[in-house]
Amino acid sequence: MNGVGKALSAALRTLRDDLWTTRAAPLPPSVWLRWLPHGLVLLTALGTAIAAADQLVDRYGLGMQYGLLCAALQGVAVGLALWRPVPAWWLSTALTVAAALSARAAMFADPPLGSVQWPWTPPALVAQAVILFLLALRVPGRVSAGALALTLLATWLVQGVLGAPGPYQPTGLFAVSTFAVVLLLGTALRGAREARHQLVEQAGITHEERARRTLLEERNRIARELHDVVAHHMSVISIQAQVAPYLVDDPPDALRENLEGIRQNALEALTELRRVLGVLRSENPDDPYGLGPAAGDGAAPDAPQPTLDRLDGLLDNTRAAGLDIVTAIRGEAPAYPPGVQLSAYRIVQEALSNVLRHAPGAGVRVALTHGPRGLAVEVLNSAPTLPVRPVPGAGHGLLGMRERAVMLGGHLTAHPTLHGGFLVSAFLPKDGTATPPPDDPPPARDLELTFPMPGRGLHPEFDPDLGPASARLPGSGAPARPPTGDDAR
């Protein structure tokens, strides 16, 4: 009994805290007709007050002042339920009980000529139903159940225990049944609204998790390739340390020991790198680099990572796939680190793959600019000339290109052009110094974006004297020939 008593006491305390409160619980605004529910409730409050005044003054015989006061407070309770449903329920229930007891006393003093509806008058029943519905929309189910239970208890005490003299029409059972149906409807609507809210929150969380997972996958792909580059350097260090003693006549023992230590450390590091590579590539043995099928790739697990020397092969294979590509190269290529060459190759590869997938029939310009601080890569395509078919994919391409550029301290921008094409522009510093992206300058007045037209060869702006697959970049020092006719875009 002690355990049952404690549980009952805790339940009663919880019920008291839930119902004996003036906490605000405003009605959530509607999306399309924000104030329509509020207006309807206020109209219901006005109609309830008018109908209750007629019922309480004429049928119950409570007197003009007392009856009008109770009727006005009944309407106030309905309006109050828009913002504070629990106090509104308390006020409506207390008014109904007070009016019923006052009518009972009046029946003893002056029995009515005809039967009256008691203890719930029709206006009071409607007001209580509206209040319970609004309460169920905004409070937990246990609070709504508690309010219904106390309403049932009050009705039973007034009608079942006390009763009333004279002829009257009992309305307690009908009122309680109506309240239960209304409460279930409000609770169901509240549950549906909360389910939609949770679904939206879960969709947002899922989107964030997908973006985070995509970022990690791209970094994992980049790490696989860079491990190969590091392993190559470690192999070179090991070989140089092994050969160095033979390049010196009668080398001292200390030099031999240091070089041997360098060689052993390089071999151990190389062994660990191979193990790490094995773990990274074991996720997808058929695609060990995680790059997927792309034109000009042809990578195998033991093949060296591509550099800028293999860029011509990539462009030739992409042309064979149906793209019309021109290239533009400025400056003399210095000795870039392997990571810069690998990233530049992959950026061009991914940009061309995106053109094949999303802009069939478009013309493409690939520009490489070798500067004193690093390498600038630009891939620009025109609007597609063939129907674009939906291509399934996770959209990792741009994210992977941007990660490669940022990893080297560079930057990458990708955005549509005014002519319906797309531009990918990246800068890769050769010394690893972080370079902030420049502010976009205003376009030049004489700027024209032109592309080779299908079946017509190169546009006159592209200089055929620069050799096969070469075109002139703006600012290269050669005289510019403005496009004419339909070729100008």
Tab-separated table of C-alpha atoms in Angstrom:
chain	number	residue	atom	x	y	z
A	1	MET	CA	0.000	0.000	0.000
A	2	ASN	CA	2.890	2.331	0.692
A	3	GLY	CA	4.073	2.016	-2.914
A	4	VAL	CA	0.558	2.503	-4.296
A	5	GLY	CA	-0.013	5.474	-2.036
A	6	LYS	CA	3.247	7.095	-3.106
A	7	ALA	CA	2.427	6.582	-6.787
A	8	LEU	CA	-1.077	8.029	-6.313
A	9	SER	CA	0.321	10.985	-4.399
A	10	ALA	CA	2.907	11.652	-7.121
A	11	ALA	CA	0.215	11.447	-9.805
A	12	LEU	CA	-1.980	13.928	-7.940
A	13	ARG	CA	0.920	16.332	-7.482
A	14	THR	CA	1.720	16.119	-11.199
A	15	LEU	CA	-1.922	16.753	-12.046
A	16	ARG	CA	-2.013	19.726	-9.686
A	17	ASP	CA	1.117	21.223	-11.268
A	18	ASP	CA	-0.307	20.723	-14.760
A	19	LEU	CA	-3.725	22.219	-14.113
A	20	TRP	CA	-3.096	24.773	-11.372
A	21	THR	CA	-1.065	27.081	-13.597
A	22	THR	CA	-1.305	30.307	-15.538
A	23	ARG	CA	1.470	29.478	-18.017
A	24	ALA	CA	0.944	30.973	-21.457
A	25	ALA	CA	0.258	28.549	-24.323
A	26	PRO	CA	-0.699	30.750	-27.281
A	27	LEU	CA	-2.387	29.271	-30.305
A	28	PRO	CA	0.154	28.737	-33.123
A	29	PRO	CA	-0.567	31.043	-36.088
A	30	SER	CA	-1.907	29.598	-39.297
A	31	VAL	CA	0.370	29.686	-42.323
A	32	TRP	CA	-2.105	30.973	-44.897
A	33	LEU	CA	-4.949	32.495	-42.877
A	34	ARG	CA	-3.123	33.563	-39.802
A	35	TRP	CA	-5.890	35.334	-37.957
A	36	LEU	CA	-8.892	33.347	-39.181
A	37	PRO	CA	-8.893	30.810	-36.286
A	38	HIS	CA	-8.597	33.621	-33.763
A	39	GLY	CA	-11.481	35.488	-35.363
A	40	LEU	CA	-13.702	32.414	-35.380
A	41	VAL	CA	-12.994	31.743	-31.720
A	42	LEU	CA	-13.759	35.333	-30.777
A	43	LEU	CA	-17.027	35.186	-32.712
A	44	THR	CA	-17.855	31.976	-30.853
A	45	ALA	CA	-17.091	33.737	-27.574
A	46	LEU	CA	-19.485	36.587	-28.452
A	47	GLY	CA	-22.261	34.217	-29.509
A	48	THR	CA	-21.789	32.105	-26.396
A	49	ALA	CA	-22.081	35.144	-24.138
A	50	ILE	CA	-25.303	36.317	-25.812
A	51	ALA	CA	-26.898	32.856	-25.746
A	52	ALA	CA	-25.808	32.240	-22.149
A	53	ALA	CA	-27.359	35.530	-21.023
A	54	ASP	CA	-30.759	34.474	-22.362
A	55	GLN	CA	-30.451	31.002	-20.831
A	56	LEU	CA	-29.279	32.089	-17.388
A	57	VAL	CA	-31.600	35.086	-16.949
A	58	ASP	CA	-34.837	33.693	-18.387
A	59	ARG	CA	-34.643	29.916	-17.914
A	60	TYR	CA	-32.557	29.649	-14.743
A	61	GLY	CA	-33.991	32.773	-13.130
A	62	LEU	CA	-30.658	34.005	-11.780
A	63	GLY	CA	-31.512	37.672	-12.046
A	64	MET	CA	-30.403	40.268	-14.537
A	65	GLN	CA	-27.122	41.340	-12.963
A	66	TYR	CA	-25.895	37.922	-11.847
A	67	GLY	CA	-26.989	36.219	-15.050
A	68	LEU	CA	-25.359	38.807	-17.311
A	69	LEU	CA	-22.146	38.613	-15.267
A	70	CYS	CA	-21.947	34.831	-15.593
A	71	ALA	CA	-22.723	35.030	-19.319
A	72	ALA	CA	-20.064	37.675	-19.910
A	73	LEU	CA	-17.483	35.653	-18.008
A	74	GLN	CA	-18.409	32.588	-20.060
A	75	GLY	CA	-17.584	34.501	-23.260
A	76	VAL	CA	-14.363	35.814	-21.715
A	77	ALA	CA	-13.331	32.226	-20.912
A	78	VAL	CA	-13.725	31.221	-24.569
A	79	GLY	CA	-11.625	34.184	-25.749
A	80	LEU	CA	-9.033	33.575	-23.039
A	81	ALA	CA	-8.552	30.025	-24.320
A	82	LEU	CA	-6.704	31.423	-27.356
A	83	TRP	CA	-3.752	32.348	-25.147
A	84	ARG	CA	-4.187	30.642	-21.753
A	85	PRO	CA	-6.296	27.525	-22.191
A	86	VAL	CA	-5.801	26.048	-18.710
A	87	PRO	CA	-7.037	29.158	-16.796
A	88	ALA	CA	-9.869	29.444	-19.346
A	89	TRP	CA	-10.911	25.861	-18.598
A	90	TRP	CA	-10.871	26.556	-14.864
A	91	LEU	CA	-13.000	29.690	-15.347
A	92	SER	CA	-15.546	27.953	-17.605
A	93	THR	CA	-15.882	24.937	-15.307
A	94	ALA	CA	-16.254	27.114	-12.196
A	95	LEU	CA	-18.901	29.297	-13.877
A	96	THR	CA	-20.891	26.264	-15.005
A	97	VAL	CA	-20.844	24.738	-11.511
A	98	ALA	CA	-21.769	28.069	-9.906
A	99	ALA	CA	-24.626	28.662	-12.360
A	100	ALA	CA	-25.910	25.094	-11.893
A	101	LEU	CA	-25.901	25.409	-8.100
A	102	SER	CA	-27.592	28.811	-8.281
A	103	ALA	CA	-30.245	27.391	-10.618
A	104	ARG	CA	-30.720	24.455	-8.219
A	105	ALA	CA	-31.377	26.877	-5.351
A	106	ALA	CA	-33.792	28.838	-7.524
A	107	MET	CA	-35.638	25.605	-8.360
A	108	PHE	CA	-36.219	24.951	-4.673
A	109	ALA	CA	-37.594	28.449	-4.152
A	110	ASP	CA	-39.622	28.689	-7.360
A	111	PRO	CA	-39.955	25.472	-9.386
A	112	PRO	CA	-39.926	26.152	-13.156
A	113	LEU	CA	-43.052	25.664	-15.179
A	114	GLY	CA	-41.309	23.515	-17.782
A	115	SER	CA	-38.252	21.341	-17.876
A	116	VAL	CA	-34.879	23.066	-18.144
A	117	GLN	CA	-31.544	21.703	-19.355
A	118	TRP	CA	-29.367	21.189	-16.303
A	119	PRO	CA	-26.521	21.292	-15.220
A	120	TRP	CA	-24.947	22.063	-18.660
A	121	THR	CA	-26.819	24.659	-20.658
A	122	PRO	CA	-26.310	24.557	-24.451
A	123	PRO	CA	-24.145	27.742	-24.470
A	124	ALA	CA	-22.024	26.428	-21.595
A	125	LEU	CA	-21.623	23.077	-23.353
A	126	VAL	CA	-20.428	24.761	-26.561
A	127	ALA	CA	-18.066	27.041	-24.651
A	128	GLN	CA	-16.555	24.162	-22.685
A	129	ALA	CA	-16.145	22.081	-25.846
A	130	VAL	CA	-14.298	24.891	-27.642
A	131	ILE	CA	-12.058	25.479	-24.635
A	132	LEU	CA	-11.204	21.785	-24.285
A	133	PHE	CA	-10.437	21.575	-28.017
A	134	LEU	CA	-8.039	24.528	-27.834
A	135	LEU	CA	-6.506	23.095	-24.687
A	136	ALA	CA	-5.903	19.713	-26.327
A	137	LEU	CA	-4.186	21.402	-29.278
A	138	ARG	CA	-1.457	22.937	-27.140
A	139	VAL	CA	-0.871	20.931	-23.962
A	140	PRO	CA	0.359	17.357	-23.394
A	141	GLY	CA	-2.141	14.535	-23.430
A	142	ARG	CA	-1.959	13.967	-19.681
A	143	VAL	CA	-3.101	17.559	-19.050
A	144	SER	CA	-6.062	17.138	-21.397
A	145	ALA	CA	-6.997	13.835	-19.756
A	146	GLY	CA	-6.807	15.459	-16.333
A	147	ALA	CA	-9.049	18.319	-17.407
A	148	LEU	CA	-11.609	15.871	-18.820
A	149	ALA	CA	-11.501	13.779	-15.643
A	150	LEU	CA	-12.112	16.781	-13.410
A	151	THR	CA	-14.942	17.944	-15.693
A	152	LEU	CA	-16.526	14.499	-15.410
A	153	LEU	CA	-16.094	14.556	-11.630
A	154	ALA	CA	-17.718	17.985	-11.314
A	155	THR	CA	-20.637	16.919	-13.514
A	156	TRP	CA	-21.167	13.744	-11.488
A	157	LEU	CA	-21.089	15.600	-8.165
A	158	VAL	CA	-23.574	18.260	-9.306
A	159	GLN	CA	-25.988	16.055	-11.224
A	160	GLY	CA	-25.518	12.620	-9.706
A	161	VAL	CA	-24.887	13.419	-6.041
A	162	LEU	CA	-26.728	16.702	-5.438
A	163	GLY	CA	-29.392	16.624	-8.128
A	164	ALA	CA	-32.145	19.198	-8.487
A	165	PRO	CA	-35.840	19.394	-7.657
A	166	GLY	CA	-38.543	19.764	-10.180
A	167	PRO	CA	-38.576	18.689	-13.770
A	168	TYR	CA	-35.345	19.182	-15.659
A	169	GLN	CA	-33.574	17.616	-18.641
A	170	PRO	CA	-30.209	16.092	-17.557
A	171	THR	CA	-27.356	17.039	-19.885
A	172	GLY	CA	-24.373	15.622	-17.997
A	173	LEU	CA	-23.923	12.404	-20.003
A	174	PHE	CA	-24.262	14.133	-23.369
A	175	ALA	CA	-21.896	16.904	-22.307
A	176	VAL	CA	-19.181	14.526	-21.060
A	177	SER	CA	-19.450	12.420	-24.252
A	178	THR	CA	-19.110	15.534	-26.400
A	179	PHE	CA	-16.104	16.695	-24.394
A	180	ALA	CA	-14.382	13.323	-24.830
A	181	VAL	CA	-14.833	13.362	-28.627
A	182	VAL	CA	-13.612	16.940	-28.899
A	183	LEU	CA	-10.618	16.176	-26.704
A	184	LEU	CA	-9.639	13.147	-28.789
A	185	LEU	CA	-9.861	15.223	-31.969
A	186	GLY	CA	-7.681	17.978	-30.551
A	187	THR	CA	-5.128	15.496	-29.235
A	188	ALA	CA	-4.941	13.787	-32.637
A	189	LEU	CA	-4.382	17.097	-34.426
A	190	ARG	CA	-1.697	18.063	-31.938
A	191	GLY	CA	0.043	14.721	-32.449
A	192	ALA	CA	-0.019	15.175	-36.230
A	193	ARG	CA	1.451	18.680	-35.913
A	194	GLU	CA	4.242	17.449	-33.650
A	195	ALA	CA	4.968	14.562	-36.027
A	196	ARG	CA	5.341	17.000	-38.934
A	197	HIS	CA	7.617	19.202	-36.856
A	198	GLN	CA	9.790	16.250	-35.878
A	199	LEU	CA	9.900	15.121	-39.507
A	200	VAL	CA	11.173	18.531	-40.592
A	201	GLU	CA	13.795	18.503	-37.839
A	202	GLN	CA	14.877	14.985	-38.770
A	203	ALA	CA	15.121	15.972	-42.427
A	204	GLY	CA	17.385	18.872	-41.469
A	205	ILE	CA	19.561	16.620	-39.319
A	206	THR	CA	19.745	14.054	-42.125
A	207	HIS	CA	20.787	16.758	-44.592
A	208	GLU	CA	23.553	17.962	-42.263
A	209	GLU	CA	24.765	14.402	-41.681
A	210	ARG	CA	24.761	13.719	-45.417
A	211	ALA	CA	26.795	16.871	-46.070
A	212	ARG	CA	29.250	15.945	-43.319
A	213	ARG	CA	29.567	12.405	-44.648
A	214	THR	CA	30.088	13.711	-48.180
A	215	LEU	CA	32.880	15.973	-46.969
A	216	LEU	CA	34.585	13.095	-45.147
A	217	GLU	CA	34.288	10.858	-48.202
A	218	GLU	CA	35.910	13.483	-50.402
A	219	ARG	CA	38.738	13.987	-47.937
A	220	ASN	CA	39.182	10.231	-47.802
A	221	ARG	CA	39.526	10.076	-51.589
A	222	ILE	CA	42.092	12.875	-51.538
A	223	ALA	CA	43.998	11.123	-48.743
A	224	ARG	CA	44.224	7.938	-50.819
A	225	GLU	CA	45.938	9.780	-53.629
A	226	LEU	CA	48.239	11.827	-51.404
A	227	HIS	CA	49.368	8.663	-49.651
A	228	ASP	CA	50.672	7.473	-53.003
A	229	VAL	CA	52.577	10.728	-53.472
A	230	VAL	CA	54.115	10.500	-50.009
A	231	ALA	CA	54.993	6.846	-50.534
A	232	HIS	CA	56.791	7.746	-53.755
A	233	HIS	CA	58.895	10.361	-51.962
A	234	MET	CA	59.725	7.944	-49.175
A	235	SER	CA	60.885	5.411	-51.754
A	236	VAL	CA	63.148	8.027	-53.358
A	237	ILE	CA	64.592	8.948	-49.947
A	238	SER	CA	65.340	5.288	-49.223
A	239	ILE	CA	67.100	4.792	-52.568
A	240	GLN	CA	69.132	7.991	-52.257
A	241	ALA	CA	70.223	7.087	-48.742
A	242	GLN	CA	71.352	3.677	-49.993
A	243	VAL	CA	73.284	5.084	-52.977
A	244	ALA	CA	74.867	8.102	-51.219
A	245	PRO	CA	77.814	6.225	-49.598
A	246	TYR	CA	79.007	5.066	-53.031
A	247	LEU	CA	79.209	8.637	-54.286
A	248	VAL	CA	81.891	9.576	-51.776
A	249	ASP	CA	85.449	8.214	-51.715
A	250	ASP	CA	86.124	6.468	-48.429
A	251	PRO	CA	83.067	7.784	-46.519
A	252	PRO	CA	83.416	7.900	-42.721
A	253	ASP	CA	81.581	5.363	-40.579
A	254	ALA	CA	79.424	8.049	-38.964
A	255	LEU	CA	78.118	9.065	-42.396
A	256	ARG	CA	77.376	5.453	-43.287
A	257	GLU	CA	75.475	4.960	-39.998
A	258	ASN	CA	73.400	8.116	-40.467
A	259	LEU	CA	72.517	7.253	-44.034
A	260	GLU	CA	71.640	3.719	-43.024
A	261	GLY	CA	69.419	5.083	-40.280
A	262	ILE	CA	67.719	7.376	-42.794
A	263	ARG	CA	67.188	4.438	-45.107
A	264	GLN	CA	65.709	2.232	-42.373
A	265	ASN	CA	63.374	4.963	-41.197
A	266	ALA	CA	62.227	5.562	-44.762
A	267	LEU	CA	61.588	1.857	-45.289
A	268	GLU	CA	59.606	1.628	-42.048
A	269	ALA	CA	57.552	4.687	-42.970
A	270	LEU	CA	56.971	3.240	-46.433
A	271	THR	CA	55.750	-0.031	-44.910
A	272	GLU	CA	53.303	1.834	-42.680
A	273	LEU	CA	52.067	3.886	-45.627
A	274	ARG	CA	51.410	0.727	-47.590
A	275	ARG	CA	49.361	-0.638	-44.717
A	276	VAL	CA	47.345	2.579	-44.538
A	277	LEU	CA	46.805	2.472	-48.277
A	278	GLY	CA	45.626	-1.102	-48.000
A	279	VAL	CA	43.040	-0.088	-45.403
A	280	LEU	CA	41.818	2.883	-47.448
A	281	ARG	CA	41.571	0.908	-50.687
A	282	SER	CA	39.921	-2.133	-49.126
A	283	GLU	CA	36.590	-0.267	-49.043
A	284	ASN	CA	36.217	-0.631	-52.810
A	285	PRO	CA	38.723	-2.966	-54.478
A	286	ASP	CA	37.256	-2.304	-57.944
A	287	ASP	CA	37.757	1.444	-57.539
A	288	PRO	CA	40.787	1.739	-55.216
A	289	TYR	CA	41.121	5.503	-55.554
A	290	GLY	CA	37.429	6.197	-55.072
A	291	LEU	CA	37.296	8.291	-58.222
A	292	GLY	CA	34.741	6.388	-60.263
A	293	PRO	CA	34.810	6.058	-64.035
A	294	ALA	CA	36.153	9.170	-65.705
A	295	ALA	CA	37.603	9.933	-69.082
A	296	GLY	CA	41.350	9.617	-69.245
A	297	ASP	CA	41.754	8.061	-65.819
A	298	GLY	CA	42.753	4.480	-66.250
A	299	ALA	CA	44.202	4.331	-62.740
A	300	ALA	CA	45.031	0.995	-61.222
A	301	PRO	CA	45.989	0.207	-57.610
A	302	ASP	CA	49.705	0.139	-58.439
A	303	ALA	CA	49.727	2.845	-61.128
A	304	PRO	CA	51.381	6.209	-60.417
A	305	GLN	CA	49.161	9.168	-59.727
A	306	PRO	CA	48.500	11.378	-62.778
A	307	THR	CA	50.337	14.651	-63.304
A	308	LEU	CA	50.014	17.510	-65.772
A	309	ASP	CA	51.996	15.478	-68.316
A	310	ARG	CA	48.971	13.204	-68.706
A	311	LEU	CA	46.549	16.076	-69.226
A	312	ASP	CA	46.748	15.811	-73.029
A	313	GLY	CA	45.661	12.186	-72.847
A	314	LEU	CA	42.730	13.159	-70.643
A	315	LEU	CA	41.628	15.829	-73.131
A	316	ASP	CA	41.998	13.471	-76.100
A	317	ASN	CA	39.881	10.806	-74.412
A	318	THR	CA	37.265	13.396	-73.496
A	319	ARG	CA	37.126	14.647	-77.071
A	320	ALA	CA	36.555	11.064	-78.150
A	321	ALA	CA	33.553	11.023	-75.795
A	322	GLY	CA	31.944	13.864	-77.789
A	323	LEU	CA	33.164	17.145	-76.290
A	324	ASP	CA	34.567	19.956	-78.443
A	325	ILE	CA	37.509	21.216	-76.350
A	326	VAL	CA	40.040	23.983	-76.915
A	327	THR	CA	42.919	24.676	-74.571
A	328	ALA	CA	44.856	27.798	-73.699
A	329	ILE	CA	48.214	27.753	-71.923
A	330	ARG	CA	50.109	30.799	-70.722
A	331	GLY	CA	53.546	30.958	-69.201
A	332	GLU	CA	56.297	28.423	-68.695
A	333	ALA	CA	55.468	25.512	-66.412
A	334	PRO	CA	57.822	25.393	-63.397
A	335	ALA	CA	58.548	22.310	-61.333
A	336	TYR	CA	55.296	22.009	-59.385
A	337	PRO	CA	55.056	19.731	-56.358
A	338	PRO	CA	53.300	16.422	-57.101
A	339	GLY	CA	50.299	17.440	-54.993
A	340	VAL	CA	49.696	20.547	-57.110
A	341	GLN	CA	49.931	18.585	-60.353
A	342	LEU	CA	47.643	15.845	-59.055
A	343	SER	CA	45.032	18.347	-57.827
A	344	ALA	CA	45.115	20.301	-61.092
A	345	TYR	CA	44.635	17.102	-63.076
A	346	ARG	CA	41.733	15.952	-60.918
A	347	ILE	CA	40.029	19.361	-61.040
A	348	VAL	CA	40.138	19.392	-64.841
A	349	GLN	CA	39.025	15.747	-64.927
A	350	GLU	CA	36.039	16.344	-62.662
A	351	ALA	CA	35.037	19.551	-64.463
A	352	LEU	CA	35.054	17.761	-67.836
A	353	SER	CA	33.060	14.881	-66.359
A	354	ASN	CA	30.455	17.372	-65.140
A	355	VAL	CA	30.225	18.863	-68.643
A	356	LEU	CA	29.688	15.401	-70.125
A	357	ARG	CA	26.926	14.665	-67.625
A	358	HIS	CA	25.152	18.005	-67.361
A	359	ALA	CA	25.921	19.948	-70.576
A	360	PRO	CA	25.913	17.557	-73.545
A	361	GLY	CA	26.976	19.165	-76.805
A	362	ALA	CA	28.578	22.172	-75.088
A	363	GLY	CA	31.873	23.727	-76.147
A	364	VAL	CA	34.629	23.725	-73.527
A	365	ARG	CA	37.697	25.874	-72.967
A	366	VAL	CA	40.436	24.600	-70.640
A	367	ALA	CA	42.938	27.292	-69.648
A	368	LEU	CA	46.149	26.817	-67.635
A	369	THR	CA	48.099	29.863	-66.509
A	370	HIS	CA	51.565	29.353	-64.999
A	371	GLY	CA	52.406	32.289	-62.768
A	372	PRO	CA	55.179	33.115	-60.310
A	373	ARG	CA	53.004	32.143	-57.333
A	374	GLY	CA	51.249	29.071	-58.675
A	375	LEU	CA	48.956	27.543	-61.243
A	376	ALA	CA	45.586	28.930	-62.322
A	377	VAL	CA	43.109	26.437	-63.802
A	378	GLU	CA	39.930	27.443	-65.603
A	379	VAL	CA	37.339	25.213	-67.253
A	380	LEU	CA	34.546	27.099	-69.006
A	381	ASN	CA	31.709	25.508	-70.971
A	382	SER	CA	28.898	26.964	-73.028
A	383	ALA	CA	25.212	26.160	-72.741
A	384	PRO	CA	24.239	22.609	-73.713
A	385	THR	CA	22.988	22.081	-77.238
A	386	LEU	CA	21.542	18.606	-76.643
A	387	PRO	CA	18.761	17.541	-74.257
A	388	VAL	CA	20.027	17.225	-70.699
A	389	ARG	CA	19.064	13.948	-69.090
A	390	PRO	CA	18.867	13.538	-65.310
A	391	VAL	CA	21.998	11.859	-64.022
A	392	PRO	CA	21.989	10.137	-60.614
A	393	GLY	CA	24.746	11.183	-58.295
A	394	ALA	CA	25.530	12.515	-54.843
A	395	GLY	CA	26.921	15.842	-56.072
A	396	HIS	CA	30.405	15.305	-54.638
A	397	GLY	CA	32.303	16.766	-57.613
A	398	LEU	CA	32.380	20.457	-56.698
A	399	LEU	CA	32.958	19.660	-53.052
A	400	GLY	CA	35.931	17.438	-53.923
A	401	MET	CA	37.463	20.073	-56.214
A	402	ARG	CA	37.116	22.739	-53.557
A	403	GLU	CA	38.692	20.473	-50.928
A	404	ARG	CA	41.683	19.830	-53.192
A	405	ALA	CA	42.255	23.538	-53.733
A	406	VAL	CA	41.839	24.491	-50.061
A	407	MET	CA	44.155	21.652	-48.981
A	408	LEU	CA	46.987	23.264	-50.976
A	409	GLY	CA	46.219	26.766	-49.675
A	410	GLY	CA	44.405	27.814	-52.833
A	411	HIS	CA	40.795	28.542	-53.673
A	412	LEU	CA	38.142	27.471	-56.165
A	413	THR	CA	35.001	29.121	-57.466
A	414	ALA	CA	32.256	27.481	-59.507
A	415	HIS	CA	29.148	29.227	-60.788
A	416	PRO	CA	26.892	29.476	-63.858
A	417	THR	CA	27.641	32.083	-66.506
A	418	LEU	CA	25.275	34.651	-67.981
A	419	HIS	CA	25.186	32.708	-71.238
A	420	GLY	CA	23.860	29.471	-69.762
A	421	GLY	CA	27.227	27.794	-69.279
A	422	PHE	CA	29.338	27.019	-66.235
A	423	LEU	CA	32.737	28.202	-65.013
A	424	VAL	CA	35.170	26.401	-62.710
A	425	SER	CA	38.169	28.520	-61.723
A	426	ALA	CA	40.894	27.441	-59.299
A	427	PHE	CA	44.245	28.740	-58.124
A	428	LEU	CA	46.830	26.359	-56.656
A	429	PRO	CA	49.884	27.994	-55.021
A	430	LYS	CA	53.089	26.077	-55.680
A	431	ASP	CA	54.621	26.793	-52.265
A	432	GLY	CA	51.557	25.935	-50.143
A	433	THR	CA	51.048	29.519	-48.957
A	434	ALA	CA	47.372	30.200	-48.281
A	435	THR	CA	45.930	32.592	-50.859
A	436	PRO	CA	42.544	34.232	-50.226
A	437	PRO	CA	40.129	34.288	-53.137
A	438	PRO	CA	40.128	37.631	-54.959
A	439	ASP	CA	37.120	39.869	-55.142
A	440	ASP	CA	35.188	39.471	-58.358
A	441	PRO	CA	36.110	42.411	-60.631
A	442	PRO	CA	33.469	43.971	-62.855
A	443	PRO	CA	33.367	42.427	-66.333
A	444	ALA	CA	35.130	44.299	-69.105
A	445	ARG	CA	32.949	46.140	-71.558
A	446	ASP	CA	34.383	44.293	-74.558
A	447	LEU	CA	34.248	40.860	-72.898
A	448	GLU	CA	32.684	38.207	-75.107
A	449	LEU	CA	32.440	34.514	-74.267
A	450	THR	CA	32.800	32.458	-77.446
A	451	PHE	CA	33.045	28.761	-78.061
A	452	PRO	CA	33.724	26.560	-81.103
A	453	MET	CA	30.479	25.822	-82.855
A	454	PRO	CA	29.677	22.177	-83.615
A	455	GLY	CA	30.723	21.258	-87.143
A	456	ARG	CA	32.367	24.650	-87.834
A	457	GLY	CA	35.766	24.277	-86.217
A	458	LEU	CA	37.365	26.935	-84.049
A	459	HIS	CA	36.002	30.426	-83.705
A	460	PRO	CA	38.227	33.135	-85.308
A	461	GLU	CA	39.110	34.375	-81.830
A	462	PHE	CA	41.004	31.146	-81.187
A	463	ASP	CA	44.336	31.351	-82.963
A	464	PRO	CA	45.177	28.221	-84.989
A	465	ASP	CA	48.844	29.278	-85.095
A	466	LEU	CA	49.241	28.218	-81.477
A	467	GLY	CA	49.091	24.584	-82.551
A	468	PRO	CA	46.605	21.759	-82.100
A	469	ALA	CA	44.172	22.062	-79.199
A	470	SER	CA	45.494	25.510	-78.309
A	471	ALA	CA	43.706	28.827	-78.222
A	472	ARG	CA	44.498	32.340	-77.270
A	473	LEU	CA	43.595	33.706	-73.852
A	474	PRO	CA	42.576	37.307	-73.336
A	475	GLY	CA	45.649	39.362	-72.487
A	476	SER	CA	48.136	37.048	-74.216
A	477	GLY	CA	49.566	39.896	-76.250
A	478	ALA	CA	48.093	38.896	-79.613
A	479	PRO	CA	45.708	41.156	-81.453
A	480	ALA	CA	42.102	40.408	-80.645
A	481	ARG	CA	39.579	39.775	-83.387
A	482	PRO	CA	36.037	40.507	-82.128
A	483	PRO	CA	33.400	37.872	-82.881
A	484	THR	CA	30.823	38.694	-85.488
A	485	GLY	CA	27.409	37.468	-86.501
A	486	ASP	CA	25.769	34.583	-84.709
A	487	ASP	CA	29.081	33.536	-83.139
A	488	ALA	CA	28.955	36.409	-80.636
A	489	ARG	CA	27.240	35.422	-77.417
